mmCIF file of C-alpha atoms and ligand atoms in Angstrom:
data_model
loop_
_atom_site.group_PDB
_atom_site.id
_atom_site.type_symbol
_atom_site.label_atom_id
_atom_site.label_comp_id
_atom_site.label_asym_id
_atom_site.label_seq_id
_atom_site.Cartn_x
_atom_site.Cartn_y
_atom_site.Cartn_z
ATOM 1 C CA UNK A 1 25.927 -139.527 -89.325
ATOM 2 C CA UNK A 2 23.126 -141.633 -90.859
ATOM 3 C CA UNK A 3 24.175 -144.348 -93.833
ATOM 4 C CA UNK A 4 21.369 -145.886 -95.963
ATOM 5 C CA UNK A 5 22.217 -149.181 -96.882
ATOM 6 C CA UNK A 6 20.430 -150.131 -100.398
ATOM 7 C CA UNK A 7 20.745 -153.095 -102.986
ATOM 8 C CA UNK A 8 21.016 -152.302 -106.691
ATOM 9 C CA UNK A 9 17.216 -152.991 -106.755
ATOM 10 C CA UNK A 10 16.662 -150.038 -104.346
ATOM 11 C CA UNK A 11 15.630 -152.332 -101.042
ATOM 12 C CA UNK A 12 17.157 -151.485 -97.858
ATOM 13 C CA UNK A 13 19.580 -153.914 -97.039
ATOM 14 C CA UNK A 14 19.828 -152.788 -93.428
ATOM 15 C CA UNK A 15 16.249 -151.733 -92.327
ATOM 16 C CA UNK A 16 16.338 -148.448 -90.642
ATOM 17 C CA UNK A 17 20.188 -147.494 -91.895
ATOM 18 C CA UNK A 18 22.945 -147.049 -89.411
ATOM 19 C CA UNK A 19 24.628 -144.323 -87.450
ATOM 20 C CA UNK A 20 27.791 -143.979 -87.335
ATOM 21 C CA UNK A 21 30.437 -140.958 -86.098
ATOM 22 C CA UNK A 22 31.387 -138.716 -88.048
ATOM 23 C CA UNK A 23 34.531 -139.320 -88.149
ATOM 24 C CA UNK A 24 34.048 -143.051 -89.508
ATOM 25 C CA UNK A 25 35.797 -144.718 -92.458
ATOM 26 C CA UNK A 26 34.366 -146.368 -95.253
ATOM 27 C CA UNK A 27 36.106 -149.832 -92.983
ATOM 28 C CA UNK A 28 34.142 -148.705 -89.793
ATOM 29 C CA UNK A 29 30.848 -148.837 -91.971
ATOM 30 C CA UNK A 30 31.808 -152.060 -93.774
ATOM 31 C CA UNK A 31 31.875 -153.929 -90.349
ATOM 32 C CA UNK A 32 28.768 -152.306 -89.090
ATOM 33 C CA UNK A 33 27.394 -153.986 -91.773
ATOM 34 C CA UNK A 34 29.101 -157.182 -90.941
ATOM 35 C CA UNK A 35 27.686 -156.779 -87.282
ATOM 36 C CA UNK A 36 23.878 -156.563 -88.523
ATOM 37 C CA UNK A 37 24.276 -159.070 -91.277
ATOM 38 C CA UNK A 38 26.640 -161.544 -89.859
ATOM 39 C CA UNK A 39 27.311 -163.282 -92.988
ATOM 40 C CA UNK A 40 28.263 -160.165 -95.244
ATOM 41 C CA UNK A 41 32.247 -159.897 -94.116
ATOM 42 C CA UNK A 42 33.944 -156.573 -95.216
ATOM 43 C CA UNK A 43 35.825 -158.392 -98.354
ATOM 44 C CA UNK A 44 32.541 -159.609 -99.807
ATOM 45 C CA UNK A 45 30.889 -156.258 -99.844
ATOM 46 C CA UNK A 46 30.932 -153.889 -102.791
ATOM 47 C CA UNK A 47 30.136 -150.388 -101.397
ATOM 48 C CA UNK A 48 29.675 -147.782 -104.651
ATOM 49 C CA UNK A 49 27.441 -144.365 -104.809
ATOM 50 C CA UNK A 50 23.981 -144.249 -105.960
ATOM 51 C CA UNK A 51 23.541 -143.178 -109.917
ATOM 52 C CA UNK A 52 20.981 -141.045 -110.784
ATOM 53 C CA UNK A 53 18.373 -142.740 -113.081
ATOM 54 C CA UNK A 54 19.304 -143.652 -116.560
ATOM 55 C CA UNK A 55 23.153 -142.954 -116.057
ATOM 56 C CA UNK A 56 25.472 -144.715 -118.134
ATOM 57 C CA UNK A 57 28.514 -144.266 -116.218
ATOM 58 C CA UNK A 58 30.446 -146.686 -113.684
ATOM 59 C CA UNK A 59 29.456 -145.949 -110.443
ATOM 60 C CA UNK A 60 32.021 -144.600 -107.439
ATOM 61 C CA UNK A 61 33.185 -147.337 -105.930
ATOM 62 C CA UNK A 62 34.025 -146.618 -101.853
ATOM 63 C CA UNK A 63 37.227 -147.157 -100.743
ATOM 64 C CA UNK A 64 37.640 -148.422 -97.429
ATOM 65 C CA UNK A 65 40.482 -145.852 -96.269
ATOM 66 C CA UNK A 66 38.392 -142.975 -96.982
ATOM 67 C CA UNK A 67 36.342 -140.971 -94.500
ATOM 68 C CA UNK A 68 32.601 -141.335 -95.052
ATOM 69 C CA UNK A 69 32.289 -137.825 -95.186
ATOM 70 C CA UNK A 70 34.289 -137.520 -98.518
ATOM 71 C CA UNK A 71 31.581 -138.972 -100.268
ATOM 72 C CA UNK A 72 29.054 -136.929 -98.872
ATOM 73 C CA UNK A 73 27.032 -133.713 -100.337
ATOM 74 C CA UNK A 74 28.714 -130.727 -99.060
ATOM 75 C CA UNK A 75 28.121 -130.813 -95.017
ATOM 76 C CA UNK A 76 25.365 -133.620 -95.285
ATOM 77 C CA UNK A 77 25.069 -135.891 -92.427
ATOM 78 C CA UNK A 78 23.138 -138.607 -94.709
ATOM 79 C CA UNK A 79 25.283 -140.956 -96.962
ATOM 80 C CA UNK A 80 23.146 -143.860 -98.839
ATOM 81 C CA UNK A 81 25.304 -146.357 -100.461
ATOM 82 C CA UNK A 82 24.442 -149.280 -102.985
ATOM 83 C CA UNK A 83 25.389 -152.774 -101.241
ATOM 84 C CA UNK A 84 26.752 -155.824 -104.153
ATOM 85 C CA UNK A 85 27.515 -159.072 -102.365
ATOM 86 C CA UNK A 86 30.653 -160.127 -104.095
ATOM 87 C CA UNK A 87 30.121 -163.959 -102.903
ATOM 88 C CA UNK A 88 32.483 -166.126 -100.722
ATOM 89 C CA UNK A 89 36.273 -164.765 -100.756
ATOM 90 C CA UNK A 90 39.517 -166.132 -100.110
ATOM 91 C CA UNK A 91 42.861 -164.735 -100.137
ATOM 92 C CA UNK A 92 45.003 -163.901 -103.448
ATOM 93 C CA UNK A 93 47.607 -165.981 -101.669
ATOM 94 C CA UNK A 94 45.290 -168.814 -101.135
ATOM 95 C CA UNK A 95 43.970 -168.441 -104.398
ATOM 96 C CA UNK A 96 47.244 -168.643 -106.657
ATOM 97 C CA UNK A 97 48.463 -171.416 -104.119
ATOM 98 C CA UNK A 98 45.984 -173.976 -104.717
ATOM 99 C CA UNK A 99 46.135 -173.294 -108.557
ATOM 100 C CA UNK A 100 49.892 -174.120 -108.876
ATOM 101 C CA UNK A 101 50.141 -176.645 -105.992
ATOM 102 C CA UNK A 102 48.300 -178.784 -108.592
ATOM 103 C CA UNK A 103 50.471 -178.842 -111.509
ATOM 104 C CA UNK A 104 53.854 -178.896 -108.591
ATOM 105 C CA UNK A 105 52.223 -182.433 -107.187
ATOM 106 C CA UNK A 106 50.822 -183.936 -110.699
ATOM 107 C CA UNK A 107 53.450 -183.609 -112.660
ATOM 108 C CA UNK A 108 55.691 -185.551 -110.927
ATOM 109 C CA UNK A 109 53.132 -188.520 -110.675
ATOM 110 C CA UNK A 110 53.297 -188.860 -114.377
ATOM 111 C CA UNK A 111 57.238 -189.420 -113.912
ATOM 112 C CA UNK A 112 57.667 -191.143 -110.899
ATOM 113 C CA UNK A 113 54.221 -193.802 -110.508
ATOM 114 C CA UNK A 114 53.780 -196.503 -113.139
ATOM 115 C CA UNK A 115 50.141 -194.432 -113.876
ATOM 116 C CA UNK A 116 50.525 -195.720 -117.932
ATOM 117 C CA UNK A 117 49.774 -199.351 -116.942
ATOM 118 C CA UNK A 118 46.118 -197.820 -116.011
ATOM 119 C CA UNK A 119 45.950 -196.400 -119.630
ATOM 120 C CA UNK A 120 46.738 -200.207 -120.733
ATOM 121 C CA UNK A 121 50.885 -199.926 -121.246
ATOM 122 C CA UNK A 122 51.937 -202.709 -119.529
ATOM 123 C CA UNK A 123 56.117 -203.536 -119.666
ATOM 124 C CA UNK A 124 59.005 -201.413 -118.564
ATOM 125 C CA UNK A 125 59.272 -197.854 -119.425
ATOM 126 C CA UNK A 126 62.591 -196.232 -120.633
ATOM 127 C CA UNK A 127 63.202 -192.597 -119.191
ATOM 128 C CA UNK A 128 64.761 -190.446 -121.463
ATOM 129 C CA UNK A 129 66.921 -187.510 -119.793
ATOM 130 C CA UNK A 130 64.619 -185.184 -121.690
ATOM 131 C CA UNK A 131 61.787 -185.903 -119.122
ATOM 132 C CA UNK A 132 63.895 -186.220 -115.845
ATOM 133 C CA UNK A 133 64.706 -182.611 -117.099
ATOM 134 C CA UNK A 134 61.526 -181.822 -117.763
ATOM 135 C CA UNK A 135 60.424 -182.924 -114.289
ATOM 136 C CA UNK A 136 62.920 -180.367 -112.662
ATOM 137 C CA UNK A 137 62.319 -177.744 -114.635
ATOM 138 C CA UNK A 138 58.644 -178.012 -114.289
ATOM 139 C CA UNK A 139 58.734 -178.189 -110.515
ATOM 140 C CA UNK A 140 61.072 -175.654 -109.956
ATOM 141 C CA UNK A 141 59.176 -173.231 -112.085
ATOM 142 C CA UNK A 142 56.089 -173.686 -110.119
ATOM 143 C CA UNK A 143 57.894 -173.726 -106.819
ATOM 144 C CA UNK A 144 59.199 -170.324 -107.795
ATOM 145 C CA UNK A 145 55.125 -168.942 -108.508
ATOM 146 C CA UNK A 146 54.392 -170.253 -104.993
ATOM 147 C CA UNK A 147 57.837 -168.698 -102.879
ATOM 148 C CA UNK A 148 56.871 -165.549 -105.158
ATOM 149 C CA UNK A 149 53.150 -165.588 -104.226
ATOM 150 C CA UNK A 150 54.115 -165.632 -100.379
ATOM 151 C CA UNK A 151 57.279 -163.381 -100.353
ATOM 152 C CA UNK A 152 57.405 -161.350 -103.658
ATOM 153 C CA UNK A 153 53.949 -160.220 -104.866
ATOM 154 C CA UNK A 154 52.329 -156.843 -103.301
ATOM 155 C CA UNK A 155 48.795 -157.955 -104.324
ATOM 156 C CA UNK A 156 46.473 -154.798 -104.924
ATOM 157 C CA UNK A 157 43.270 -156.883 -103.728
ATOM 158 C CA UNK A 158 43.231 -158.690 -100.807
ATOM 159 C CA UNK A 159 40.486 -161.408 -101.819
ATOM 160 C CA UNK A 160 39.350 -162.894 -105.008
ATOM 161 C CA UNK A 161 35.830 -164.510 -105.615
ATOM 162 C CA UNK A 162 36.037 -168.449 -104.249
ATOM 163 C CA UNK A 163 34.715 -169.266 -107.870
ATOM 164 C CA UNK A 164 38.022 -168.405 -109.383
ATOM 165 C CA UNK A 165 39.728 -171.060 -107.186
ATOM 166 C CA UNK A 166 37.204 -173.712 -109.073
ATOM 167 C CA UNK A 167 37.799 -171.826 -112.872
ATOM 168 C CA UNK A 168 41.827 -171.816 -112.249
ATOM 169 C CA UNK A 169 42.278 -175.002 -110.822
ATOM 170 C CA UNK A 170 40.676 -176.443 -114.024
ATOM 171 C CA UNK A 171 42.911 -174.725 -115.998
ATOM 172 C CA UNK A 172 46.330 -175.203 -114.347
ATOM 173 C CA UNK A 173 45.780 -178.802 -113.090
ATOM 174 C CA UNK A 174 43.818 -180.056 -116.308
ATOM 175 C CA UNK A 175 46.703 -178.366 -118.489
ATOM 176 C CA UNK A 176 49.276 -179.594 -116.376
ATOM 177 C CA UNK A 177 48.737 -183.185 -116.011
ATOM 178 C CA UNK A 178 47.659 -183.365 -119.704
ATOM 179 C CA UNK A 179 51.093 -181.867 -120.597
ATOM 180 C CA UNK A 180 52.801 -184.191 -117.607
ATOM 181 C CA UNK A 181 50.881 -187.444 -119.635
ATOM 182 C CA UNK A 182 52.296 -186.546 -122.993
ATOM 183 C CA UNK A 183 55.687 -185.789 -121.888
ATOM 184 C CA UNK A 184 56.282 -188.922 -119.691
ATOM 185 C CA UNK A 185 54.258 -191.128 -121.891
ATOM 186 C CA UNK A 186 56.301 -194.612 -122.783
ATOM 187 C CA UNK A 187 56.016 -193.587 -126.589
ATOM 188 C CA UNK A 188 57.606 -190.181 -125.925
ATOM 189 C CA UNK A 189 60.150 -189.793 -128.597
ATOM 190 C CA UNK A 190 62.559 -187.116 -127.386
ATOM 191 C CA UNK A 191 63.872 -184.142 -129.457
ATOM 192 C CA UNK A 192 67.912 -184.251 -130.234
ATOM 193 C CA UNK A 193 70.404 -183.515 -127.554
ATOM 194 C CA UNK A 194 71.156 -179.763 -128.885
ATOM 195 C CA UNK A 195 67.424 -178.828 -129.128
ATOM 196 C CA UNK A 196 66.686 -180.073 -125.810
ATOM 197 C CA UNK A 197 69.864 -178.173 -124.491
ATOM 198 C CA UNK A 198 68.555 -175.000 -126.658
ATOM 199 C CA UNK A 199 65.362 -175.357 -125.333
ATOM 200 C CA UNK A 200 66.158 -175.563 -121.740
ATOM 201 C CA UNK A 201 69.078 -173.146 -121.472
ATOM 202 C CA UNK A 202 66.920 -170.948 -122.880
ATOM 203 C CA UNK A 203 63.891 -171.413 -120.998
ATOM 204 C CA UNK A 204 65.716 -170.775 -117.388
ATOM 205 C CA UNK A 205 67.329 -167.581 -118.792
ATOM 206 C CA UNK A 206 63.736 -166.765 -119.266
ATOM 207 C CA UNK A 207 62.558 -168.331 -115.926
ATOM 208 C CA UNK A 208 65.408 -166.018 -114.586
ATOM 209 C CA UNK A 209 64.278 -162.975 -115.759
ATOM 210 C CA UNK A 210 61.071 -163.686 -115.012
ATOM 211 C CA UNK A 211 61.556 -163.765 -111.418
ATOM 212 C CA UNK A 212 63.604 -160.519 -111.578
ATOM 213 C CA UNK A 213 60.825 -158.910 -113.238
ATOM 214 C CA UNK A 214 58.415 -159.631 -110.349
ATOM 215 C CA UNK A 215 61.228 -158.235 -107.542
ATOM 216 C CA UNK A 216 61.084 -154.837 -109.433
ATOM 217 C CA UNK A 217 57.325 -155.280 -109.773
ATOM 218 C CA UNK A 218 57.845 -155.677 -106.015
ATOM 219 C CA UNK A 219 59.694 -152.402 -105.341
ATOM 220 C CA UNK A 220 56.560 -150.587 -107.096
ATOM 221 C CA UNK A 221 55.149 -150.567 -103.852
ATOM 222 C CA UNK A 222 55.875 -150.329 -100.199
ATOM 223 C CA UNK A 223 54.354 -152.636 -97.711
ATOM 224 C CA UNK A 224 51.777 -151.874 -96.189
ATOM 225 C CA UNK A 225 51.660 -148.757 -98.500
ATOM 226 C CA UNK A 226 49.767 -147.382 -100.748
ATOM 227 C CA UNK A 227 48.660 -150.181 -103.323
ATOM 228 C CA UNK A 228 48.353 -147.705 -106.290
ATOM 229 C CA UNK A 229 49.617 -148.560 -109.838
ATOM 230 C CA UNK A 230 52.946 -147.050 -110.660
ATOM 231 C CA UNK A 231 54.906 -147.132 -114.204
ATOM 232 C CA UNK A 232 57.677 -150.281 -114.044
ATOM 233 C CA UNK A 233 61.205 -149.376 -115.213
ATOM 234 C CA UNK A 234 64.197 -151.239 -115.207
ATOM 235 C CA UNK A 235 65.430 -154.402 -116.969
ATOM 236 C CA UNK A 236 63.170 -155.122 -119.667
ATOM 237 C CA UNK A 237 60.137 -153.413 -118.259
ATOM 238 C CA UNK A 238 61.825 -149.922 -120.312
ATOM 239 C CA UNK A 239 60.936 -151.924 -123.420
ATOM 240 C CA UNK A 240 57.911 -153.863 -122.580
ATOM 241 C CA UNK A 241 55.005 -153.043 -120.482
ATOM 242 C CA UNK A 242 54.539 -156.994 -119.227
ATOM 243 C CA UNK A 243 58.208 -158.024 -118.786
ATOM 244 C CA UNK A 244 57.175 -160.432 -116.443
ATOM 245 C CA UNK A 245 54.645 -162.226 -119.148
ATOM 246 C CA UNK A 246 56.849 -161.834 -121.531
ATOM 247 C CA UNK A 247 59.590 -163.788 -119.927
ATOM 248 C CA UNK A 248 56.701 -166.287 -118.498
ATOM 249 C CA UNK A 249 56.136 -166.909 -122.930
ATOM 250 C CA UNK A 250 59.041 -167.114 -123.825
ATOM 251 C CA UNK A 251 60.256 -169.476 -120.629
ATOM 252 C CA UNK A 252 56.947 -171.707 -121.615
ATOM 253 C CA UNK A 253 58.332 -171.830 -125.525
ATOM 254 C CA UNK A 254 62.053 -172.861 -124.582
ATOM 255 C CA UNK A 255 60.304 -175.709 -122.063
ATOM 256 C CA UNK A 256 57.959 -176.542 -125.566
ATOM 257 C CA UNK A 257 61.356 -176.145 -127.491
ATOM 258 C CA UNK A 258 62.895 -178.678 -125.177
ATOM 259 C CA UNK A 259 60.088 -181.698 -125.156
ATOM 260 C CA UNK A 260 58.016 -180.619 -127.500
ATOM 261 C CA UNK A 261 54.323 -181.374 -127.470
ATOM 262 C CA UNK A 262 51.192 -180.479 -128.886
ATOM 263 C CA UNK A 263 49.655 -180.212 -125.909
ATOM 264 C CA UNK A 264 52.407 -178.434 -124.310
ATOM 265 C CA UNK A 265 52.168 -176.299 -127.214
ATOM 266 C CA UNK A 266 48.115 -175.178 -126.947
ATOM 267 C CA UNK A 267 48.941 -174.940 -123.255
ATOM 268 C CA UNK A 268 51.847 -171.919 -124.665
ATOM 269 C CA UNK A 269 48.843 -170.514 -127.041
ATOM 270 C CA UNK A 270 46.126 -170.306 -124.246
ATOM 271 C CA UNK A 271 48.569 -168.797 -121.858
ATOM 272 C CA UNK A 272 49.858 -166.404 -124.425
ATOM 273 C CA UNK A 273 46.190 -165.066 -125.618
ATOM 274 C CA UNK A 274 45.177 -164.664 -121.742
ATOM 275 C CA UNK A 275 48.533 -162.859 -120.737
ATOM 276 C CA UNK A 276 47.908 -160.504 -124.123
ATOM 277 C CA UNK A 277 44.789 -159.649 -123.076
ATOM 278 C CA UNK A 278 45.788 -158.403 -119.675
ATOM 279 C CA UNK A 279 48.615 -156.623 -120.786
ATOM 280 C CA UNK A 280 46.658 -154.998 -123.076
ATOM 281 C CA UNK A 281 44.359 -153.856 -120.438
ATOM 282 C CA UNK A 282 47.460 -153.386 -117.777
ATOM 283 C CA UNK A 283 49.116 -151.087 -120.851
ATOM 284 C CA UNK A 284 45.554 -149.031 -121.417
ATOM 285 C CA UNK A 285 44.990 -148.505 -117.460
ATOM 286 C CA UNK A 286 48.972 -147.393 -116.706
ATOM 287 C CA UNK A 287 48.605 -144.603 -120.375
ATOM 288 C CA UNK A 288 45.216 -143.642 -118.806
ATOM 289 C CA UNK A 289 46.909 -143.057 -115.093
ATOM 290 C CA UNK A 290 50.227 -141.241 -116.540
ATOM 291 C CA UNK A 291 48.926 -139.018 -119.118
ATOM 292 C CA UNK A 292 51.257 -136.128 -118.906
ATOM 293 C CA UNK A 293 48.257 -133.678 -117.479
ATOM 294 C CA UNK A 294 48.458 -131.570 -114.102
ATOM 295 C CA UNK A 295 51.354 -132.736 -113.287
ATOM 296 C CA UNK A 296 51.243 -136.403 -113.585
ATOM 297 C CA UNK A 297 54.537 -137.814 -116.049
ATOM 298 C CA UNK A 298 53.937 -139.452 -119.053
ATOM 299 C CA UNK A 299 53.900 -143.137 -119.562
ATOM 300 C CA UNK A 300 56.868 -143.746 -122.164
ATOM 301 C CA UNK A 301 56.137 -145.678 -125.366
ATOM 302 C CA UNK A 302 56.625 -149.210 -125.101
ATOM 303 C CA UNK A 303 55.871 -152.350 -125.985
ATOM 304 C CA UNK A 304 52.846 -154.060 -124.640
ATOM 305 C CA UNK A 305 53.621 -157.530 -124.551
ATOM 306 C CA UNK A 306 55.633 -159.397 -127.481
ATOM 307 C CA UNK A 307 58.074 -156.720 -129.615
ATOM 308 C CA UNK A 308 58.573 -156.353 -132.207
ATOM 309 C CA UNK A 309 55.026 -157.150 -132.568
ATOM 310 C CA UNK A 310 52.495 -155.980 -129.816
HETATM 311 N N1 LIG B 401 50.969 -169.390 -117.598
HETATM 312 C C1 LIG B 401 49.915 -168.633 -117.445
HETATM 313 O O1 LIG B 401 48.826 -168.902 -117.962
HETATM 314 C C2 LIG B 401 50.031 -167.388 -116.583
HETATM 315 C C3 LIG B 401 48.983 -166.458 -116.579
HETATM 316 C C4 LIG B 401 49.108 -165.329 -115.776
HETATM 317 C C5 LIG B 401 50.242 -165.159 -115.002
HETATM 318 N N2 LIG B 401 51.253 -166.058 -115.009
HETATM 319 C C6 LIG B 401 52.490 -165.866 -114.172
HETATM 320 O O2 LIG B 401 52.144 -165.450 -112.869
HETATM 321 C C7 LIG B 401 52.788 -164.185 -112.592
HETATM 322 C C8 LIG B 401 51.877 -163.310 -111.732
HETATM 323 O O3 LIG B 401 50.717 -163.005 -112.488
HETATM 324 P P1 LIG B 401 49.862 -161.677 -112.254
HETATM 325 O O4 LIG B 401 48.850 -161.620 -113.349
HETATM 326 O O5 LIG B 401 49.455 -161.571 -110.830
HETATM 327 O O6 LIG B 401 51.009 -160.573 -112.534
HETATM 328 P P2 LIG B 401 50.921 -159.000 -112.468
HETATM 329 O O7 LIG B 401 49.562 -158.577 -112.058
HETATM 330 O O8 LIG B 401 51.407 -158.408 -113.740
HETATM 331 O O9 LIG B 401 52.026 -158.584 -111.396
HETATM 332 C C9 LIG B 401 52.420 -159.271 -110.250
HETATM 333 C C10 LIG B 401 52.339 -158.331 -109.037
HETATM 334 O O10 LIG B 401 52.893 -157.043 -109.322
HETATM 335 C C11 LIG B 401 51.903 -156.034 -109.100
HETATM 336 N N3 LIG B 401 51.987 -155.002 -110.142
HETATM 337 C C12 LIG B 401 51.854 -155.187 -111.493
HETATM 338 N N4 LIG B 401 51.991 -154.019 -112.143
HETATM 339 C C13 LIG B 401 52.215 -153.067 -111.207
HETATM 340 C C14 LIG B 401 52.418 -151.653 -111.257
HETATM 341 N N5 LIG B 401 52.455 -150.983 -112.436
HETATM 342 N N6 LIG B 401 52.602 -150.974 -110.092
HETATM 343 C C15 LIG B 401 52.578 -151.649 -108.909
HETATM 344 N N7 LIG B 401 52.394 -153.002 -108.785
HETATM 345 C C16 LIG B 401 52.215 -153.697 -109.913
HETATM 346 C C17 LIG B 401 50.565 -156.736 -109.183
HETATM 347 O O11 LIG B 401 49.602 -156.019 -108.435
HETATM 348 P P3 LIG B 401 48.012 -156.254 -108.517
HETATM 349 O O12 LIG B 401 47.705 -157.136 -107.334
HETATM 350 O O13 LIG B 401 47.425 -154.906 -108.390
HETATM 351 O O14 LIG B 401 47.706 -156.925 -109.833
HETATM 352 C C18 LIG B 401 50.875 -158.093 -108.618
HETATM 353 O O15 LIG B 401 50.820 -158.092 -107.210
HETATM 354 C C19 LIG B 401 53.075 -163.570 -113.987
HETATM 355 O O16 LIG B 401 54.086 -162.626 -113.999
HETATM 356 C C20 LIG B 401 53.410 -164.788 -114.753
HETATM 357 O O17 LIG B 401 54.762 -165.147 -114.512
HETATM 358 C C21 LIG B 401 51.153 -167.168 -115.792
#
């Protein structure tokens, strides 16, 4: 069969198209496309179906399982597809690696290197328990995202944008030393011993449940299976849509609890109004994917995010 290979513009991407069997996947087409191109691997392209003129719908995006043919008119031997260039990828793995590696190695800098005499405290520093607590809580809750990034998450995309690894590594490693320079700092005047104890307790009960909310996440799909959306039960996910986030708040509020901050507490804020937004989004796509028609169940009524409030 013949593929035309055309920008959004309308230019041929690959001049004179390419043939391909007739049996071949939407795969087998993305790396004839890497063979021609050379720099355009099969995770930066964006294959989607031509819209007719003036239409205001998203287009079909290709999936790279599916036979060409499925996308074809009736028993047409012509396919033309519309080529995006997502940019330079890396892995999901890689990505979420290097953004908590950051905060896992800076942190402890704070605490352990006499960095204050650069900011012009000179003299010995006293370390309250507070922050040697603070240290281990902090690095064992990122050393659980990374274990969990390489032996508990069943990512749905294999490759993010290489941008992302610039716009989270701000975020994480600017957040997290800022937080690790407040916390450690020689004028750190630590909360009282049953706050801190409060605040802690309660923030690895949360930590906790967090990671037990990403193993049933986990069980949501097989591996190597199909990487399809499917509704979360069990735990706290049969109140709440987000378990995991919610735990990841509330663990974040008993760590602000514990050594309290105001930069610790903006940190909780920013997290909190990102983590909404996707489980608001995460909530809409799972009600829109289990609406009770032709057969599909119903997604129950839950929470989104934060009950008794969203
Ligand atoms: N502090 C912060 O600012 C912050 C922000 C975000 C996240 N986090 C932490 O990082 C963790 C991971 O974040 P995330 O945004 O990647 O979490 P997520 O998307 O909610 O879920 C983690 C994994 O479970 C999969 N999954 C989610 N819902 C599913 C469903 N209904 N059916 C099948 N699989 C499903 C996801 O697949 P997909 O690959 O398809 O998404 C992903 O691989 C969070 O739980 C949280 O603890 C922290």
């Amino acid at each position: 069969m013949k593929v035309t290979v055309v920008s959004r513009s309308g230019r041929e991407v690959i001049k004179g198209g390419l043939e391909l069997r007739d049996s071949a996947t939407v795969a087998d087409l993305q790396k004839a496309i890497h063979k021609r191109t050379r720099k355009f691997y099969p995770s930066r392209q964006r294959l989607t179906l031509p819209l007719p003129p003036g239409a205001k719908e998203r287009p079909v995006v290709l999936s790279y399982k599916k036979n060409l043919k499925d996308y074809c008119d009736g028993n047409s031997d012509n396919l033309t597809v519309v080529f995006k260039d997502l940019g330079p990828q890396v892995s999901y793995r890689t990505l979420f690696f290097c953004e908590y590696l950051g905060p896992l190695v800076l942190y402890p800098v704070f605490y352990y290197f006499p960095v204050y005499e650069f900011f012009g405290y000179k003299g010995e520093r006293v370390i309250h328990p507070v922050q040697t607590y603070a240290l281990y809580y902090w690095c064992f809750h990122y050393f659980k995202r990374i274990m969990e990034t390489f032996f508990v998450h069943r990512f749905s995309h294999a490759t993010s944008p290489l941008s992302n690894v610039f716009r989270n590594c701000s975020y994480y490693w600017t957040f997290g030393s800022l937080i690790a320079y407040y916390v450690n700092h020689p004028r750190y005047t630590p909360v009282n011993d049953l706050q801190m104890k409060i605040g802690f307790g309660f923030g690895l009960v949360c930590q906790l449940a967090n990671f037990y909310c990403h193993i049933l996440l986990r069980s949501l799909r097989r591996p190597g299976g199909n990487a399809g959306y499917q509704i979360p039960s069990g735990f706290l996910f049969n109140i709440v849509t987000c378990a995991n986030y919610t735990t990841e708040i509330y663990q974040w509020l008993g760590f602000n609890v514990a050594t309290q901050t105001v930069t610790g507490y903006i940190f909780l804020v920013v997290a909190t109004s990102i983590m909404t937004n996707w489980a608001l989004a995460k909530h809409r796509r799972l009600k829109k994917l289990f609406d009770g028609k032709d057969g599909r169940p119903r997604y129950p009524r839950r929470w989104v995010i934060l009950p008794p409030f969203l």
